[in-house]
Every structure is written in structure tokens, then in C-alpha cells.
Amino acid sequence: MADEVETEVQDQEVETQDEKLMFTQSELDSLIDKRSAKALETAKSKWDEEKQEAITKAEQLAKMSAADRKEAEDKAKTEAFNKREQELNMREYRYEAKHQLEEVGLPDTMVDMVLSDNAEITKNNINTLNDLVNKHVEATVNERLKGSEPKSGQNAGVGSAMAQALGIK
């Protein structure tokens, strides 16, 4: 009896749109093991590729002369430096873009819509977006303000009926 209760407690439910699927603990463990094994296999293949690339690079460096090796190392350092500099520039552009969005009254969550790898292009994107939003807001406000105009004589009819009832005409 206790085993049945324990098994029922260990059962896991996965809800789909129209039906419920019930899994026993062993079935759930099996699914988790399969997914974990697949994730580990993917990670291992990625690590193996990276290791093979490093080995290939080391073999190439070993075959080079001292001057060629120094040149290749300098080139790799320059590439890494340029990549890091680009990442820092993008971080700075993102910060500046958020600030500019706030200045024009747009939410800073729109930063990904306007961000570019060039500060001038980003600024132009912000101005264009701001113009589009302002035009849309203005059009929406004008549309809502139009409404229906009062019919002519509608208020006059009320006033004349009252005047007639009072005997004032």
C-alpha cells in the first residue's frame, strides 16, 4: 500500500493542450537520461572540434619558422584585440542609444530596433523611429478627435420646444 502511494507521488504529469500524459518515475528518468545523453554528446563533439582546431593550429605553428610563428601570433592577438574593441564599441553604442531614446521620449526597450555598429546610423535610426511614432500618434489622435459632429438644429430644436412650451418665441 505504501509502495502504491509512493509510486503515485512520484508520478509526474505533463499537460498538453487537450490531454494529460502520465509518466511513471522510471519513464521520466529514462526521458531525462536520453536528453542528458544527447546534450552531453553535442557538447563533447563541440569540445572535440575545438580541441582538433587547437591541435591543427599548434601543428601549423610548429612547422613555421620563428619569424612566421611570431607573425601568426601577432595576427591572432590583433584579431582578438579588434574583436574585443568591437564588443566594447557595441556596448558603448547600446548605452548611448538608450540615452538618446530616453531623450526623445521613446522606451529604451526599443534599443535593439535602432542599434547599429555605427553611432551615426544609430542616431539616424532613432530619429526615423521617433518621426514614425509621432506621425502615428498624431494620426491616431486626429482620428479619435474626429468623432461625429452634432446634427444641425439638434440643440436648437430642444431650445425652441422649450421656448414654445413657455410661450416665448
PDB file of N, CA and C in Angstrom, residues 101-149:
ATOM      1  N   LEU A 101      17.241  57.430 -26.866  1.00  0.00           N
ATOM      2  CA  LEU A 101      15.828  57.038 -26.898  1.00  0.00           C
ATOM      3  C   LEU A 101      15.058  57.710 -25.764  1.00  0.00           C
ATOM      4  N   GLU A 102      15.651  57.732 -24.579  1.00  0.00           N
ATOM      5  CA  GLU A 102      15.006  58.378 -23.437  1.00  0.00           C
ATOM      6  C   GLU A 102      14.847  59.876 -23.670  1.00  0.00           C
ATOM      7  N   GLU A 103      15.832  60.500 -24.334  1.00  0.00           N
ATOM      8  CA  GLU A 103      15.759  61.935 -24.608  1.00  0.00           C
ATOM      9  C   GLU A 103      14.577  62.286 -25.506  1.00  0.00           C
ATOM     10  N   VAL A 104      14.284  61.422 -26.490  1.00  0.00           N
ATOM     11  CA  VAL A 104      13.182  61.717 -27.408  1.00  0.00           C
ATOM     12  C   VAL A 104      11.853  61.167 -26.905  1.00  0.00           C
ATOM     13  N   GLY A 105      11.872  60.518 -25.739  1.00  0.00           N
ATOM     14  CA  GLY A 105      10.632  60.056 -25.130  1.00  0.00           C
ATOM     15  C   GLY A 105      10.199  58.663 -25.545  1.00  0.00           C
ATOM     16  N   LEU A 106      11.089  57.887 -26.126  1.00  0.00           N
ATOM     17  CA  LEU A 106      10.769  56.512 -26.501  1.00  0.00           C
ATOM     18  C   LEU A 106      11.341  55.566 -25.445  1.00  0.00           C
ATOM     19  N   PRO A 107      10.711  54.410 -25.251  1.00  0.00           N
ATOM     20  CA  PRO A 107      11.224  53.470 -24.251  1.00  0.00           C
ATOM     21  C   PRO A 107      12.575  52.886 -24.680  1.00  0.00           C
ATOM     22  N   ASP A 108      13.458  52.698 -23.716  1.00  0.00           N
ATOM     23  CA  ASP A 108      14.786  52.181 -24.051  1.00  0.00           C
ATOM     24  C   ASP A 108      14.767  50.695 -24.413  1.00  0.00           C
ATOM     25  N   THR A 109      13.610  50.065 -24.311  1.00  0.00           N
ATOM     26  CA  THR A 109      13.496  48.671 -24.735  1.00  0.00           C
ATOM     27  C   THR A 109      13.541  48.549 -26.254  1.00  0.00           C
ATOM     28  N   MET A 110      13.435  49.669 -26.950  1.00  0.00           N
ATOM     29  CA  MET A 110      13.496  49.659 -28.413  1.00  0.00           C
ATOM     30  C   MET A 110      14.931  49.728 -28.929  1.00  0.00           C
ATOM     31  N   VAL A 111      15.889  49.639 -28.045  1.00  0.00           N
ATOM     32  CA  VAL A 111      17.283  49.830 -28.426  1.00  0.00           C
ATOM     33  C   VAL A 111      17.727  48.831 -29.493  1.00  0.00           C
ATOM     34  N   ASP A 112      17.251  47.600 -29.439  1.00  0.00           N
ATOM     35  CA  ASP A 112      17.660  46.605 -30.428  1.00  0.00           C
ATOM     36  C   ASP A 112      17.110  46.918 -31.813  1.00  0.00           C
ATOM     37  N   MET A 113      16.042  47.680 -31.886  1.00  0.00           N
ATOM     38  CA  MET A 113      15.455  48.054 -33.169  1.00  0.00           C
ATOM     39  C   MET A 113      16.296  49.101 -33.892  1.00  0.00           C
ATOM     40  N   VAL A 114      17.018  49.903 -33.145  1.00  0.00           N
ATOM     41  CA  VAL A 114      17.739  51.019 -33.743  1.00  0.00           C
ATOM     42  C   VAL A 114      19.251  50.856 -33.706  1.00  0.00           C
ATOM     43  N   LEU A 115      19.757  49.906 -32.928  1.00  0.00           N
ATOM     44  CA  LEU A 115      21.191  49.764 -32.722  1.00  0.00           C
ATOM     45  C   LEU A 115      21.888  49.299 -33.994  1.00  0.00           C
ATOM     46  N   SER A 116      23.032  49.896 -34.255  1.00  0.00           N
ATOM     47  CA  SER A 116      23.850  49.557 -35.411  1.00  0.00           C
ATOM     48  C   SER A 116      25.302  49.586 -34.971  1.00  0.00           C
ATOM     49  N   ASP A 117      26.198  49.117 -35.818  1.00  0.00           N
ATOM     50  CA  ASP A 117      27.617  49.144 -35.469  1.00  0.00           C
ATOM     51  C   ASP A 117      28.264  50.485 -35.789  1.00  0.00           C
ATOM     52  N   ASN A 118      27.434  51.478 -36.108  1.00  0.00           N
ATOM     53  CA  ASN A 118      27.908  52.824 -36.400  1.00  0.00           C
ATOM     54  C   ASN A 118      27.047  53.803 -35.608  1.00  0.00           C
ATOM     55  N   ALA A 119      27.677  54.702 -34.859  1.00  0.00           N
ATOM     56  CA  ALA A 119      26.935  55.626 -33.998  1.00  0.00           C
ATOM     57  C   ALA A 119      26.037  56.560 -34.810  1.00  0.00           C
ATOM     58  N   GLU A 120      26.495  57.008 -35.960  1.00  0.00           N
ATOM     59  CA  GLU A 120      25.706  57.933 -36.785  1.00  0.00           C
ATOM     60  C   GLU A 120      24.454  57.241 -37.342  1.00  0.00           C
ATOM     61  N   ILE A 121      24.609  55.998 -37.775  1.00  0.00           N
ATOM     62  CA  ILE A 121      23.460  55.237 -38.284  1.00  0.00           C
ATOM     63  C   ILE A 121      22.458  55.001 -37.159  1.00  0.00           C
ATOM     64  N   THR A 122      22.952  54.701 -35.966  1.00  0.00           N
ATOM     65  CA  THR A 122      22.071  54.501 -34.816  1.00  0.00           C
ATOM     66  C   THR A 122      21.272  55.761 -34.529  1.00  0.00           C
ATOM     67  N   LYS A 123      21.936  56.908 -34.552  1.00  0.00           N
ATOM     68  CA  LYS A 123      21.249  58.178 -34.303  1.00  0.00           C
ATOM     69  C   LYS A 123      20.176  58.430 -35.371  1.00  0.00           C
ATOM     70  N   ASN A 124      20.499  58.164 -36.633  1.00  0.00           N
ATOM     71  CA  ASN A 124      19.512  58.324 -37.709  1.00  0.00           C
ATOM     72  C   ASN A 124      18.339  57.366 -37.524  1.00  0.00           C
ATOM     73  N   ASN A 125      18.612  56.139 -37.095  1.00  0.00           N
ATOM     74  CA  ASN A 125      17.546  55.166 -36.847  1.00  0.00           C
ATOM     75  C   ASN A 125      16.613  55.656 -35.738  1.00  0.00           C
ATOM     76  N   ILE A 126      17.182  56.229 -34.692  1.00  0.00           N
ATOM     77  CA  ILE A 126      16.371  56.749 -33.582  1.00  0.00           C
ATOM     78  C   ILE A 126      15.496  57.893 -34.063  1.00  0.00           C
ATOM     79  N   ASN A 127      16.069  58.810 -34.841  1.00  0.00           N
ATOM     80  CA  ASN A 127      15.284  59.939 -35.353  1.00  0.00           C
ATOM     81  C   ASN A 127      14.166  59.467 -36.281  1.00  0.00           C
ATOM     82  N   THR A 128      14.461  58.500 -37.136  1.00  0.00           N
ATOM     83  CA  THR A 128      13.446  57.956 -38.037  1.00  0.00           C
ATOM     84  C   THR A 128      12.325  57.287 -37.252  1.00  0.00           C
ATOM     85  N   LEU A 129      12.695  56.471 -36.264  1.00  0.00           N
ATOM     86  CA  LEU A 129      11.695  55.799 -35.436  1.00  0.00           C
ATOM     87  C   LEU A 129      10.844  56.818 -34.694  1.00  0.00           C
ATOM     88  N   ASN A 130      11.474  57.839 -34.136  1.00  0.00           N
ATOM     89  CA  ASN A 130      10.747  58.878 -33.406  1.00  0.00           C
ATOM     90  C   ASN A 130       9.753  59.587 -34.338  1.00  0.00           C
ATOM     91  N   ASP A 131      10.187  59.919 -35.558  1.00  0.00           N
ATOM     92  CA  ASP A 131       9.287  60.567 -36.521  1.00  0.00           C
ATOM     93  C   ASP A 131       8.097  59.668 -36.854  1.00  0.00           C
ATOM     94  N   LEU A 132       8.365  58.381 -37.073  1.00  0.00           N
ATOM     95  CA  LEU A 132       7.282  57.446 -37.393  1.00  0.00           C
ATOM     96  C   LEU A 132       6.291  57.317 -36.241  1.00  0.00           C
ATOM     97  N   VAL A 133       6.803  57.216 -35.033  1.00  0.00           N
ATOM     98  CA  VAL A 133       5.928  57.091 -33.866  1.00  0.00           C
ATOM     99  C   VAL A 133       5.093  58.357 -33.700  1.00  0.00           C
ATOM    100  N   ASN A 134       5.726  59.527 -33.832  1.00  0.00           N
ATOM    101  CA  ASN A 134       4.988  60.785 -33.693  1.00  0.00           C
ATOM    102  C   ASN A 134       3.898  60.925 -34.751  1.00  0.00           C
ATOM    103  N   LYS A 135       4.194  60.545 -35.992  1.00  0.00           N
ATOM    104  CA  LYS A 135       3.187  60.609 -37.059  1.00  0.00           C
ATOM    105  C   LYS A 135       2.029  59.663 -36.768  1.00  0.00           C
ATOM    106  N   HIS A 136       2.364  58.478 -36.295  1.00  0.00           N
ATOM    107  CA  HIS A 136       1.314  57.504 -35.985  1.00  0.00           C
ATOM    108  C   HIS A 136       0.439  57.990 -34.831  1.00  0.00           C
ATOM    109  N   VAL A 137       1.063  58.537 -33.801  1.00  0.00           N
ATOM    110  CA  VAL A 137       0.303  59.048 -32.655  1.00  0.00           C
ATOM    111  C   VAL A 137      -0.589  60.204 -33.097  1.00  0.00           C
ATOM    112  N   GLU A 138      -0.051  61.099 -33.910  1.00  0.00           N
ATOM    113  CA  GLU A 138      -0.837  62.238 -34.379  1.00  0.00           C
ATOM    114  C   GLU A 138      -2.030  61.772 -35.214  1.00  0.00           C
ATOM    115  N   ALA A 139      -1.808  60.801 -36.099  1.00  0.00           N
ATOM    116  CA  ALA A 139      -2.895  60.277 -36.919  1.00  0.00           C
ATOM    117  C   ALA A 139      -3.962  59.610 -36.052  1.00  0.00           C
ATOM    118  N   THR A 140      -3.536  58.866 -35.037  1.00  0.00           N
ATOM    119  CA  THR A 140      -4.479  58.198 -34.148  1.00  0.00           C
ATOM    120  C   THR A 140      -5.285  59.213 -33.351  1.00  0.00           C
ATOM    121  N   VAL A 141      -4.626  60.245 -32.842  1.00  0.00           N
ATOM    122  CA  VAL A 141      -5.319  61.279 -32.074  1.00  0.00           C
ATOM    123  C   VAL A 141      -6.325  62.007 -32.962  1.00  0.00           C
ATOM    124  N   ASN A 142      -5.911  62.368 -34.164  1.00  0.00           N
ATOM    125  CA  ASN A 142      -6.827  63.060 -35.083  1.00  0.00           C
ATOM    126  C   ASN A 142      -8.025  62.195 -35.433  1.00  0.00           C
ATOM    127  N   GLU A 143      -7.809  60.926 -35.623  1.00  0.00           N
ATOM    128  CA  GLU A 143      -8.897  60.003 -35.947  1.00  0.00           C
ATOM    129  C   GLU A 143      -9.893  59.921 -34.794  1.00  0.00           C
ATOM    130  N   ARG A 144      -9.396  59.873 -33.583  1.00  0.00           N
ATOM    131  CA  ARG A 144     -10.287  59.781 -32.420  1.00  0.00           C
ATOM    132  C   ARG A 144     -10.999  61.101 -32.149  1.00  0.00           C
ATOM    133  N   LEU A 145     -10.362  62.215 -32.479  1.00  0.00           N
ATOM    134  CA  LEU A 145     -10.980  63.512 -32.242  1.00  0.00           C
ATOM    135  C   LEU A 145     -12.074  63.826 -33.258  1.00  0.00           C
ATOM    136  N   LYS A 146     -11.990  63.209 -34.417  1.00  0.00           N
ATOM    137  CA  LYS A 146     -12.995  63.473 -35.453  1.00  0.00           C
ATOM    138  C   LYS A 146     -14.388  63.167 -34.916  1.00  0.00           C
ATOM    139  N   GLY A 147     -14.593  61.951 -34.549  1.00  0.00           N
ATOM    140  CA  GLY A 147     -15.893  61.566 -33.994  1.00  0.00           C
ATOM    141  C   GLY A 147     -17.021  61.958 -34.931  1.00  0.00           C
ATOM    142  N   SER A 148     -18.212  62.054 -34.415  1.00  0.00           N
ATOM    143  CA  SER A 148     -19.339  62.510 -35.227  1.00  0.00           C
ATOM    144  C   SER A 148     -19.727  63.909 -34.768  1.00  0.00           C
ATOM    145  N   GLU A 149     -19.994  64.773 -35.735  1.00  0.00           N
ATOM    146  CA  GLU A 149     -20.367  66.148 -35.421  1.00  0.00           C
ATOM    147  C   GLU A 149     -21.843  66.176 -35.044  1.00  0.00           C
TER     148      GLU A 149
END
